[in-house]
């Protein structure tokens, strides 16, 4: 199979690849990578930010939109989102089971996680210790909210090009009593793989990727980062533990240290790629919690992982749009995942700003 794919890439032949985690196919068109671009070019966001911005809603000691005052915090600071998408104490809606008009109640919470008091420091410019303190906040939130909610989604939406409303480095958390669509699908796919093959899908996948060494961007003693074989976004990556880990709470202290290290290196490589603050949406997936179920569900089919979905394609100002064929047929990419992995792998592990 490997030879066949290599040959197709060599010959620049379009082909389709299968994403076993989502069950979706993707069209890969390497022959198209050199097409001219006369479309939208985004504003480059190479602005120098201050360490503290008096007008920022998220900065330490500042007033938020609702009039509340942030404490004078140092390190990560978590608060309840003032504009939450999910509400905790809501009346159940009238549930509908009609085949064409279904609806169900949902309750939950939304939180904002300011990464530190520094308005100007994104993850790749933080020390490993600072990133480790964010990892600890994620772990604590998983632990606390995992007792109440079936799903806890931790994510970071970074960069104005990606719809992020505030440059102050921050992530979010949305927890709900319902398991969201994409997570439910990953649950089903991993479960089916375990039933069919008796193996954990993503553990098996990461071990094979390490052996193939074509799409590996980074690895350390506990973690590996690959551009997945089925990547949709040009520089999409998947961050995986190298042993079987079903939930975030199962990580050891050592694994959390090396997680902070690999997040720092990956985001440095991302920034170095186009010598700009690299936008992305990233977030964690792990086994949902068995809340409100009569018995705890098996979770050995689940492998904890983080997805990084960056929108940029050719430069800091040209993004990939998921439109047209992608909206109507299936996702498509030009550059192969192997080419993207090579470009990321060869980026220096020192942030470009430290050299200028
Ligand atoms: P995004 O830029 O990723 O959307 O995150 C900013 C979040 O911060 C957003 O969800 C919240 C917004 O609702 N927010 C507050 O809760 N209070 C504020 O004063 C400003 C923004
Ligand atoms: Zn700020």
mmCIF file of C-alpha atoms and ligand atoms in Angstrom:
data_model
loop_
_atom_site.group_PDB
_atom_site.id
_atom_site.type_symbol
_atom_site.label_atom_id
_atom_site.label_comp_id
_atom_site.label_asym_id
_atom_site.label_seq_id
_atom_site.Cartn_x
_atom_site.Cartn_y
_atom_site.Cartn_z
ATOM 1 C CA UNK A 1 0.000 0.000 0.000
ATOM 2 C CA UNK A 2 2.805 2.368 0.966
ATOM 3 C CA UNK A 3 4.532 1.960 -2.374
ATOM 4 C CA UNK A 4 1.296 2.566 -4.226
ATOM 5 C CA UNK A 5 0.656 5.806 -2.375
ATOM 6 C CA UNK A 6 4.254 6.942 -2.806
ATOM 7 C CA UNK A 7 3.966 6.297 -6.514
ATOM 8 C CA UNK A 8 0.719 8.233 -6.741
ATOM 9 C CA UNK A 9 2.317 11.190 -4.972
ATOM 10 C CA UNK A 10 5.375 10.966 -7.206
ATOM 11 C CA UNK A 11 3.124 10.937 -10.221
ATOM 12 C CA UNK A 12 1.022 13.754 -8.773
ATOM 13 C CA UNK A 13 -2.094 11.663 -9.127
ATOM 14 C CA UNK A 14 -5.302 12.650 -7.341
ATOM 15 C CA UNK A 15 -6.534 10.054 -4.871
ATOM 16 C CA UNK A 16 -8.872 9.715 -1.886
ATOM 17 C CA UNK A 17 -7.854 8.915 1.673
ATOM 18 C CA UNK A 18 -10.035 7.604 4.497
ATOM 19 C CA UNK A 19 -10.273 9.127 7.962
ATOM 20 C CA UNK A 20 -10.965 6.169 10.278
ATOM 21 C CA UNK A 21 -11.767 8.495 13.168
ATOM 22 C CA UNK A 22 -14.562 10.360 11.390
ATOM 23 C CA UNK A 23 -15.488 7.775 8.755
ATOM 24 C CA UNK A 24 -15.089 10.430 6.038
ATOM 25 C CA UNK A 25 -13.099 10.390 2.819
ATOM 26 C CA UNK A 26 -10.926 13.240 1.629
ATOM 27 C CA UNK A 27 -9.817 14.095 -1.893
ATOM 28 C CA UNK A 28 -6.052 14.695 -2.221
ATOM 29 C CA UNK A 29 -5.001 16.586 -5.366
ATOM 30 C CA UNK A 30 -1.204 17.087 -5.248
ATOM 31 C CA UNK A 31 -1.066 18.025 -8.936
ATOM 32 C CA UNK A 32 -2.960 21.230 -8.083
ATOM 33 C CA UNK A 33 -0.519 22.724 -5.581
ATOM 34 C CA UNK A 34 0.994 25.190 -8.047
ATOM 35 C CA UNK A 35 -2.254 26.810 -9.177
ATOM 36 C CA UNK A 36 -2.177 30.639 -9.199
ATOM 37 C CA UNK A 37 -3.999 32.561 -6.453
ATOM 38 C CA UNK A 38 -5.832 35.798 -7.169
ATOM 39 C CA UNK A 39 -8.377 35.451 -4.407
ATOM 40 C CA UNK A 40 -8.662 36.843 -0.911
ATOM 41 C CA UNK A 41 -5.497 37.786 0.919
ATOM 42 C CA UNK A 42 -5.928 38.304 4.676
ATOM 43 C CA UNK A 43 -4.377 41.153 6.622
ATOM 44 C CA UNK A 44 -1.079 40.116 8.116
ATOM 45 C CA UNK A 45 -1.341 40.377 11.897
ATOM 46 C CA UNK A 46 2.267 41.188 12.748
ATOM 47 C CA UNK A 47 1.461 43.769 15.402
ATOM 48 C CA UNK A 48 3.453 44.197 18.581
ATOM 49 C CA UNK A 49 1.140 43.848 21.568
ATOM 50 C CA UNK A 50 1.745 45.437 24.981
ATOM 51 C CA UNK A 51 2.267 43.211 28.043
ATOM 52 C CA UNK A 52 -0.900 44.714 29.538
ATOM 53 C CA UNK A 53 -3.640 46.430 27.537
ATOM 54 C CA UNK A 54 -5.942 48.796 29.435
ATOM 55 C CA UNK A 55 -8.732 48.132 26.903
ATOM 56 C CA UNK A 56 -8.558 44.323 27.063
ATOM 57 C CA UNK A 57 -11.469 42.535 28.761
ATOM 58 C CA UNK A 58 -9.233 39.629 29.699
ATOM 59 C CA UNK A 59 -6.213 41.445 31.146
ATOM 60 C CA UNK A 60 -5.479 41.296 34.851
ATOM 61 C CA UNK A 61 -7.352 43.894 36.944
ATOM 62 C CA UNK A 62 -9.480 45.110 33.999
ATOM 63 C CA UNK A 63 -13.245 45.518 33.723
ATOM 64 C CA UNK A 64 -15.095 42.940 31.613
ATOM 65 C CA UNK A 65 -18.041 43.696 29.304
ATOM 66 C CA UNK A 66 -20.561 42.955 32.067
ATOM 67 C CA UNK A 67 -18.848 45.330 34.511
ATOM 68 C CA UNK A 68 -17.163 42.613 36.565
ATOM 69 C CA UNK A 69 -13.522 43.272 37.484
ATOM 70 C CA UNK A 70 -10.861 40.638 36.864
ATOM 71 C CA UNK A 71 -8.634 40.012 39.877
ATOM 72 C CA UNK A 72 -4.959 40.946 39.660
ATOM 73 C CA UNK A 73 -4.027 37.473 38.492
ATOM 74 C CA UNK A 74 -0.692 35.855 37.644
ATOM 75 C CA UNK A 75 -0.582 32.659 35.595
ATOM 76 C CA UNK A 76 -3.803 31.102 34.240
ATOM 77 C CA UNK A 77 -7.136 32.658 35.237
ATOM 78 C CA UNK A 78 -10.488 30.935 34.702
ATOM 79 C CA UNK A 79 -13.884 32.650 34.772
ATOM 80 C CA UNK A 80 -17.445 31.816 33.699
ATOM 81 C CA UNK A 81 -18.058 33.095 30.173
ATOM 82 C CA UNK A 82 -20.254 36.189 30.381
ATOM 83 C CA UNK A 83 -21.935 35.145 27.131
ATOM 84 C CA UNK A 84 -22.274 31.383 27.610
ATOM 85 C CA UNK A 85 -23.533 29.132 24.822
ATOM 86 C CA UNK A 86 -24.773 26.629 27.400
ATOM 87 C CA UNK A 87 -26.734 27.352 30.553
ATOM 88 C CA UNK A 88 -26.599 25.418 33.791
ATOM 89 C CA UNK A 89 -30.056 25.775 35.255
ATOM 90 C CA UNK A 90 -32.462 25.699 32.381
ATOM 91 C CA UNK A 91 -35.954 24.341 32.108
ATOM 92 C CA UNK A 92 -36.119 21.262 29.941
ATOM 93 C CA UNK A 93 -37.521 22.094 26.504
ATOM 94 C CA UNK A 94 -40.407 20.126 25.061
ATOM 95 C CA UNK A 95 -38.573 17.167 23.621
ATOM 96 C CA UNK A 96 -39.581 16.201 20.086
ATOM 97 C CA UNK A 97 -39.056 12.716 18.693
ATOM 98 C CA UNK A 98 -40.694 13.245 15.333
ATOM 99 C CA UNK A 99 -38.366 11.854 12.656
ATOM 100 C CA UNK A 100 -38.204 15.224 10.927
ATOM 101 C CA UNK A 101 -38.487 17.612 13.853
ATOM 102 C CA UNK A 102 -36.324 16.242 16.649
ATOM 103 C CA UNK A 103 -35.039 18.310 19.500
ATOM 104 C CA UNK A 104 -33.700 17.685 22.984
ATOM 105 C CA UNK A 105 -32.783 19.652 26.084
ATOM 106 C CA UNK A 106 -29.182 20.481 26.845
ATOM 107 C CA UNK A 107 -27.538 22.093 29.824
ATOM 108 C CA UNK A 108 -23.953 22.970 30.584
ATOM 109 C CA UNK A 109 -21.401 25.638 31.387
ATOM 110 C CA UNK A 110 -18.915 27.776 29.413
ATOM 111 C CA UNK A 111 -15.665 29.048 30.850
ATOM 112 C CA UNK A 112 -12.862 31.250 29.584
ATOM 113 C CA UNK A 113 -9.276 30.263 30.430
ATOM 114 C CA UNK A 114 -6.829 33.196 30.225
ATOM 115 C CA UNK A 115 -3.458 31.545 29.714
ATOM 116 C CA UNK A 116 -1.558 34.114 31.771
ATOM 117 C CA UNK A 117 -1.578 37.791 32.743
ATOM 118 C CA UNK A 118 0.612 38.511 29.711
ATOM 119 C CA UNK A 119 -1.501 40.047 26.936
ATOM 120 C CA UNK A 120 1.341 39.549 24.453
ATOM 121 C CA UNK A 121 2.467 35.949 25.034
ATOM 122 C CA UNK A 122 0.947 33.137 23.009
ATOM 123 C CA UNK A 123 1.810 29.484 23.749
ATOM 124 C CA UNK A 124 4.955 29.339 21.524
ATOM 125 C CA UNK A 125 6.461 32.296 23.372
ATOM 126 C CA UNK A 126 5.745 30.943 26.849
ATOM 127 C CA UNK A 127 8.156 28.904 28.941
ATOM 128 C CA UNK A 128 7.473 25.186 29.363
ATOM 129 C CA UNK A 129 6.634 25.933 33.028
ATOM 130 C CA UNK A 130 3.961 28.458 32.006
ATOM 131 C CA UNK A 131 2.450 25.960 29.554
ATOM 132 C CA UNK A 132 2.570 23.276 32.249
ATOM 133 C CA UNK A 133 0.444 25.502 34.495
ATOM 134 C CA UNK A 134 -2.178 25.647 31.708
ATOM 135 C CA UNK A 135 -2.048 21.843 31.384
ATOM 136 C CA UNK A 136 -2.723 21.681 35.141
ATOM 137 C CA UNK A 137 -5.738 23.969 34.775
ATOM 138 C CA UNK A 138 -7.109 21.748 31.991
ATOM 139 C CA UNK A 139 -6.598 18.685 34.229
ATOM 140 C CA UNK A 140 -8.318 20.363 37.198
ATOM 141 C CA UNK A 141 -11.286 21.457 35.082
ATOM 142 C CA UNK A 142 -11.667 17.972 33.559
ATOM 143 C CA UNK A 143 -11.642 16.538 37.059
ATOM 144 C CA UNK A 144 -14.141 19.012 38.519
ATOM 145 C CA UNK A 145 -16.620 19.215 35.625
ATOM 146 C CA UNK A 146 -16.259 15.549 34.684
ATOM 147 C CA UNK A 147 -18.224 14.739 37.833
ATOM 148 C CA UNK A 148 -21.279 16.558 36.505
ATOM 149 C CA UNK A 149 -21.118 16.620 32.723
ATOM 150 C CA UNK A 150 -20.836 13.833 30.170
ATOM 151 C CA UNK A 151 -18.719 15.991 27.906
ATOM 152 C CA UNK A 152 -16.069 18.601 28.677
ATOM 153 C CA UNK A 153 -14.657 20.327 25.599
ATOM 154 C CA UNK A 154 -11.409 22.204 26.157
ATOM 155 C CA UNK A 155 -10.288 24.262 23.167
ATOM 156 C CA UNK A 156 -8.338 27.256 21.950
ATOM 157 C CA UNK A 157 -9.473 29.342 19.036
ATOM 158 C CA UNK A 158 -6.467 31.447 18.065
ATOM 159 C CA UNK A 159 -6.098 34.343 15.626
ATOM 160 C CA UNK A 160 -8.451 36.947 14.175
ATOM 161 C CA UNK A 161 -8.510 35.042 10.840
ATOM 162 C CA UNK A 162 -10.105 32.233 12.824
ATOM 163 C CA UNK A 163 -12.811 34.366 14.395
ATOM 164 C CA UNK A 164 -11.056 34.848 17.730
ATOM 165 C CA UNK A 165 -12.440 38.055 19.231
ATOM 166 C CA UNK A 166 -9.552 38.986 21.540
ATOM 167 C CA UNK A 167 -5.761 38.709 21.089
ATOM 168 C CA UNK A 168 -5.193 38.086 24.815
ATOM 169 C CA UNK A 169 -4.042 34.435 24.813
ATOM 170 C CA UNK A 170 -6.924 32.349 26.087
ATOM 171 C CA UNK A 171 -8.802 29.143 25.595
ATOM 172 C CA UNK A 172 -12.309 28.070 26.424
ATOM 173 C CA UNK A 173 -14.215 25.201 27.937
ATOM 174 C CA UNK A 174 -17.765 24.187 27.165
ATOM 175 C CA UNK A 175 -19.197 21.319 29.206
ATOM 176 C CA UNK A 176 -22.553 19.692 28.496
ATOM 177 C CA UNK A 177 -24.788 16.860 29.586
ATOM 178 C CA UNK A 178 -24.999 15.779 25.928
ATOM 179 C CA UNK A 179 -22.121 14.198 23.983
ATOM 180 C CA UNK A 180 -21.635 16.434 20.891
ATOM 181 C CA UNK A 181 -21.876 15.076 17.352
ATOM 182 C CA UNK A 182 -18.172 14.851 16.398
ATOM 183 C CA UNK A 183 -17.250 13.254 19.703
ATOM 184 C CA UNK A 184 -20.079 10.719 19.446
ATOM 185 C CA UNK A 185 -18.806 9.774 15.984
ATOM 186 C CA UNK A 186 -15.220 9.311 17.212
ATOM 187 C CA UNK A 187 -16.606 7.218 20.057
ATOM 188 C CA UNK A 188 -18.490 4.954 17.638
ATOM 189 C CA UNK A 189 -15.553 4.633 15.226
ATOM 190 C CA UNK A 190 -13.018 3.758 17.937
ATOM 191 C CA UNK A 191 -15.470 1.319 19.525
ATOM 192 C CA UNK A 192 -16.100 -0.441 16.213
ATOM 193 C CA UNK A 193 -12.332 -0.702 15.578
ATOM 194 C CA UNK A 194 -11.807 -2.249 19.008
ATOM 195 C CA UNK A 195 -14.634 -4.734 18.350
ATOM 196 C CA UNK A 196 -13.335 -5.639 14.870
ATOM 197 C CA UNK A 197 -9.584 -5.697 15.436
ATOM 198 C CA UNK A 198 -9.228 -5.971 19.218
ATOM 199 C CA UNK A 199 -6.982 -2.899 19.174
ATOM 200 C CA UNK A 200 -7.146 0.739 20.153
ATOM 201 C CA UNK A 201 -7.453 2.620 16.836
ATOM 202 C CA UNK A 202 -5.294 5.636 17.619
ATOM 203 C CA UNK A 203 -2.675 3.764 19.637
ATOM 204 C CA UNK A 204 -2.233 1.351 16.735
ATOM 205 C CA UNK A 205 -2.186 4.298 14.300
ATOM 206 C CA UNK A 206 0.473 6.268 16.229
ATOM 207 C CA UNK A 207 2.699 3.205 16.542
ATOM 208 C CA UNK A 208 2.536 2.635 12.799
ATOM 209 C CA UNK A 209 3.193 6.309 12.078
ATOM 210 C CA UNK A 210 6.301 6.207 14.282
ATOM 211 C CA UNK A 211 7.576 3.197 12.327
ATOM 212 C CA UNK A 212 6.792 4.762 8.930
ATOM 213 C CA UNK A 213 8.264 8.122 10.019
ATOM 214 C CA UNK A 214 6.796 9.978 7.025
ATOM 215 C CA UNK A 215 4.235 12.161 8.745
ATOM 216 C CA UNK A 216 5.785 12.522 12.215
ATOM 217 C CA UNK A 217 6.444 16.179 13.066
ATOM 218 C CA UNK A 218 7.682 15.750 16.646
ATOM 219 C CA UNK A 219 8.005 13.066 19.261
ATOM 220 C CA UNK A 220 9.304 12.737 22.812
ATOM 221 C CA UNK A 221 9.220 9.978 25.439
ATOM 222 C CA UNK A 222 5.456 10.268 25.979
ATOM 223 C CA UNK A 223 3.914 12.069 22.992
ATOM 224 C CA UNK A 224 3.945 12.120 19.210
ATOM 225 C CA UNK A 225 2.659 14.753 16.751
ATOM 226 C CA UNK A 226 1.736 13.717 13.213
ATOM 227 C CA UNK A 227 0.120 15.320 10.209
ATOM 228 C CA UNK A 228 -2.523 12.615 9.956
ATOM 229 C CA UNK A 229 -2.622 10.474 6.821
ATOM 230 C CA UNK A 230 -6.163 11.811 6.318
ATOM 231 C CA UNK A 231 -5.481 15.485 7.258
ATOM 232 C CA UNK A 232 -8.053 17.904 5.878
ATOM 233 C CA UNK A 233 -6.545 21.283 6.772
ATOM 234 C CA UNK A 234 -3.184 21.989 5.078
ATOM 235 C CA UNK A 235 -1.095 21.901 8.266
ATOM 236 C CA UNK A 236 -3.474 19.942 10.492
ATOM 237 C CA UNK A 237 -1.813 17.874 13.240
ATOM 238 C CA UNK A 238 -2.822 15.234 15.754
ATOM 239 C CA UNK A 239 -1.115 15.097 19.171
ATOM 240 C CA UNK A 240 -1.207 11.651 20.781
ATOM 241 C CA UNK A 241 0.144 9.933 23.890
ATOM 242 C CA UNK A 242 2.435 6.976 23.143
ATOM 243 C CA UNK A 243 0.699 4.680 25.643
ATOM 244 C CA UNK A 244 -2.979 3.901 26.070
ATOM 245 C CA UNK A 245 -4.647 6.868 27.838
ATOM 246 C CA UNK A 246 -8.442 7.202 27.811
ATOM 247 C CA UNK A 247 -8.948 10.460 29.723
ATOM 248 C CA UNK A 248 -6.977 13.579 30.580
ATOM 249 C CA UNK A 249 -7.081 12.721 34.305
ATOM 250 C CA UNK A 250 -5.042 9.558 33.617
ATOM 251 C CA UNK A 251 -1.923 11.551 32.641
ATOM 252 C CA UNK A 252 1.011 11.307 35.034
ATOM 253 C CA UNK A 253 2.910 14.345 36.227
ATOM 254 C CA UNK A 254 5.833 13.418 33.965
ATOM 255 C CA UNK A 255 3.491 13.107 30.977
ATOM 256 C CA UNK A 256 2.058 16.543 31.726
ATOM 257 C CA UNK A 257 5.566 18.008 31.802
ATOM 258 C CA UNK A 258 6.450 16.507 28.457
ATOM 259 C CA UNK A 259 3.045 17.518 27.072
ATOM 260 C CA UNK A 260 3.883 21.142 27.905
ATOM 261 C CA UNK A 261 7.222 20.681 26.144
ATOM 262 C CA UNK A 262 5.780 19.233 22.959
ATOM 263 C CA UNK A 263 3.007 21.878 22.782
ATOM 264 C CA UNK A 264 5.699 24.541 23.026
ATOM 265 C CA UNK A 265 7.743 22.978 20.203
ATOM 266 C CA UNK A 266 4.752 22.358 17.942
ATOM 267 C CA UNK A 267 3.456 25.913 18.281
ATOM 268 C CA UNK A 268 6.999 27.288 17.733
ATOM 269 C CA UNK A 269 7.223 25.313 14.496
ATOM 270 C CA UNK A 270 3.784 26.618 13.493
ATOM 271 C CA UNK A 271 4.861 30.239 14.110
ATOM 272 C CA UNK A 272 8.150 29.682 12.268
ATOM 273 C CA UNK A 273 6.414 28.282 9.192
ATOM 274 C CA UNK A 274 5.248 31.698 7.974
ATOM 275 C CA UNK A 275 7.151 33.841 10.497
ATOM 276 C CA UNK A 276 3.899 35.024 12.040
ATOM 277 C CA UNK A 277 1.595 34.185 14.925
ATOM 278 C CA UNK A 278 0.007 31.024 13.523
ATOM 279 C CA UNK A 279 -3.784 30.793 13.878
ATOM 280 C CA UNK A 280 -5.550 27.523 14.641
ATOM 281 C CA UNK A 281 -8.411 25.885 16.478
ATOM 282 C CA UNK A 282 -7.161 23.195 18.794
ATOM 283 C CA UNK A 283 -8.944 21.030 21.323
ATOM 284 C CA UNK A 284 -8.930 17.808 23.297
ATOM 285 C CA UNK A 285 -10.922 14.634 22.745
ATOM 286 C CA UNK A 286 -11.137 11.832 25.294
ATOM 287 C CA UNK A 287 -13.620 9.266 26.573
ATOM 288 C CA UNK A 288 -16.924 10.891 27.589
ATOM 289 C CA UNK A 289 -17.949 10.531 31.230
ATOM 290 C CA UNK A 290 -20.569 7.968 32.221
ATOM 291 C CA UNK A 291 -22.861 10.437 33.965
ATOM 292 C CA UNK A 292 -26.483 9.521 34.431
ATOM 293 C CA UNK A 293 -25.937 6.035 33.028
ATOM 294 C CA UNK A 294 -26.839 2.897 34.899
ATOM 295 C CA UNK A 295 -23.343 1.432 34.595
ATOM 296 C CA UNK A 296 -19.947 2.853 33.681
ATOM 297 C CA UNK A 297 -19.137 2.306 30.017
ATOM 298 C CA UNK A 298 -15.903 0.636 28.845
ATOM 299 C CA UNK A 299 -13.415 3.231 27.624
ATOM 300 C CA UNK A 300 -10.470 1.105 26.465
ATOM 301 C CA UNK A 301 -11.297 1.925 22.817
ATOM 302 C CA UNK A 302 -10.605 5.615 23.503
ATOM 303 C CA UNK A 303 -7.259 7.303 23.063
ATOM 304 C CA UNK A 304 -6.865 10.841 24.391
ATOM 305 C CA UNK A 305 -5.734 13.237 21.647
ATOM 306 C CA UNK A 306 -5.642 16.873 20.605
ATOM 307 C CA UNK A 307 -6.499 18.096 17.120
ATOM 308 C CA UNK A 308 -4.849 21.234 15.745
ATOM 309 C CA UNK A 309 -6.781 22.684 12.794
ATOM 310 C CA UNK A 310 -4.929 25.673 11.286
ATOM 311 C CA UNK A 311 -6.585 27.501 8.377
ATOM 312 C CA UNK A 312 -3.443 28.879 6.688
ATOM 313 C CA UNK A 313 -2.381 27.472 3.329
ATOM 314 C CA UNK A 314 0.477 29.266 1.551
ATOM 315 C CA UNK A 315 1.489 32.193 3.716
ATOM 316 C CA UNK A 316 0.425 34.188 6.752
ATOM 317 C CA UNK A 317 -2.180 35.871 4.563
ATOM 318 C CA UNK A 318 -3.598 33.108 2.345
ATOM 319 C CA UNK A 319 -5.998 30.707 3.958
ATOM 320 C CA UNK A 320 -7.704 27.518 2.911
ATOM 321 C CA UNK A 321 -11.444 27.896 2.468
ATOM 322 C CA UNK A 322 -13.703 24.921 3.038
ATOM 323 C CA UNK A 323 -16.280 25.918 0.432
ATOM 324 C CA UNK A 324 -17.712 24.702 -2.861
ATOM 325 C CA UNK A 325 -16.775 21.046 -3.336
ATOM 326 C CA UNK A 326 -15.905 20.729 0.368
ATOM 327 C CA UNK A 327 -19.375 21.904 1.412
ATOM 328 C CA UNK A 328 -21.193 19.898 -1.202
ATOM 329 C CA UNK A 329 -19.155 16.742 -1.763
ATOM 330 C CA UNK A 330 -16.095 16.102 0.431
ATOM 331 C CA UNK A 331 -13.028 17.801 1.852
ATOM 332 C CA UNK A 332 -10.118 18.326 -0.534
ATOM 333 C CA UNK A 333 -6.469 19.272 -0.160
ATOM 334 C CA UNK A 334 -3.678 20.120 -2.600
ATOM 335 C CA UNK A 335 -0.374 19.638 -0.759
ATOM 336 C CA UNK A 336 -0.044 16.087 0.568
ATOM 337 C CA UNK A 337 0.058 15.402 4.328
ATOM 338 C CA UNK A 338 3.616 14.083 3.804
ATOM 339 C CA UNK A 339 4.715 17.408 2.279
ATOM 340 C CA UNK A 340 3.075 19.343 5.124
ATOM 341 C CA UNK A 341 4.765 17.101 7.729
ATOM 342 C CA UNK A 342 8.147 17.618 6.069
ATOM 343 C CA UNK A 343 7.718 21.387 6.110
ATOM 344 C CA UNK A 344 6.768 21.413 9.789
ATOM 345 C CA UNK A 345 9.413 18.880 10.807
ATOM 346 C CA UNK A 346 12.194 20.934 9.246
ATOM 347 C CA UNK A 347 11.226 24.164 11.030
ATOM 348 C CA UNK A 348 13.652 25.226 13.775
ATOM 349 C CA UNK A 349 12.682 24.568 17.393
ATOM 350 C CA UNK A 350 13.565 28.121 18.434
ATOM 351 C CA UNK A 351 10.936 30.823 17.921
ATOM 352 C CA UNK A 352 11.739 33.151 15.017
ATOM 353 C CA UNK A 353 11.259 36.241 17.204
ATOM 354 C CA UNK A 354 14.154 35.226 19.432
ATOM 355 C CA UNK A 355 16.447 35.464 16.402
ATOM 356 C CA UNK A 356 15.328 38.875 15.174
HETATM 357 P P1 LIG B 1 -13.146 33.982 21.646
HETATM 358 O O1 LIG B 1 -12.435 35.173 21.171
HETATM 359 O O2 LIG B 1 -12.376 32.709 21.379
HETATM 360 O O3 LIG B 1 -14.554 33.942 21.186
HETATM 361 O O4 LIG B 1 -13.158 34.043 23.242
HETATM 362 C C1 LIG B 1 -13.511 35.157 23.955
HETATM 363 C C2 LIG B 1 -14.602 34.710 24.912
HETATM 364 O O5 LIG B 1 -14.587 35.570 26.016
HETATM 365 C C3 LIG B 1 -15.957 34.804 24.250
HETATM 366 O O6 LIG B 1 -16.576 33.537 24.328
HETATM 367 C C4 LIG B 1 -15.905 35.869 26.379
HETATM 368 C C5 LIG B 1 -16.684 35.839 25.091
HETATM 369 O O7 LIG B 1 -18.014 35.459 25.316
HETATM 370 N N1 LIG B 1 -15.922 37.160 27.057
HETATM 371 C C6 LIG B 1 -16.443 37.261 28.322
HETATM 372 O O8 LIG B 1 -16.934 36.292 28.872
HETATM 373 N N2 LIG B 1 -16.407 38.461 28.969
HETATM 374 C C7 LIG B 1 -15.894 39.595 28.433
HETATM 375 O O9 LIG B 1 -15.888 40.626 29.053
HETATM 376 C C8 LIG B 1 -15.314 39.579 27.073
HETATM 377 C C9 LIG B 1 -15.343 38.282 26.353
HETATM 378 ZN ZN1 LIG B 2 -5.186 41.366 27.760
#
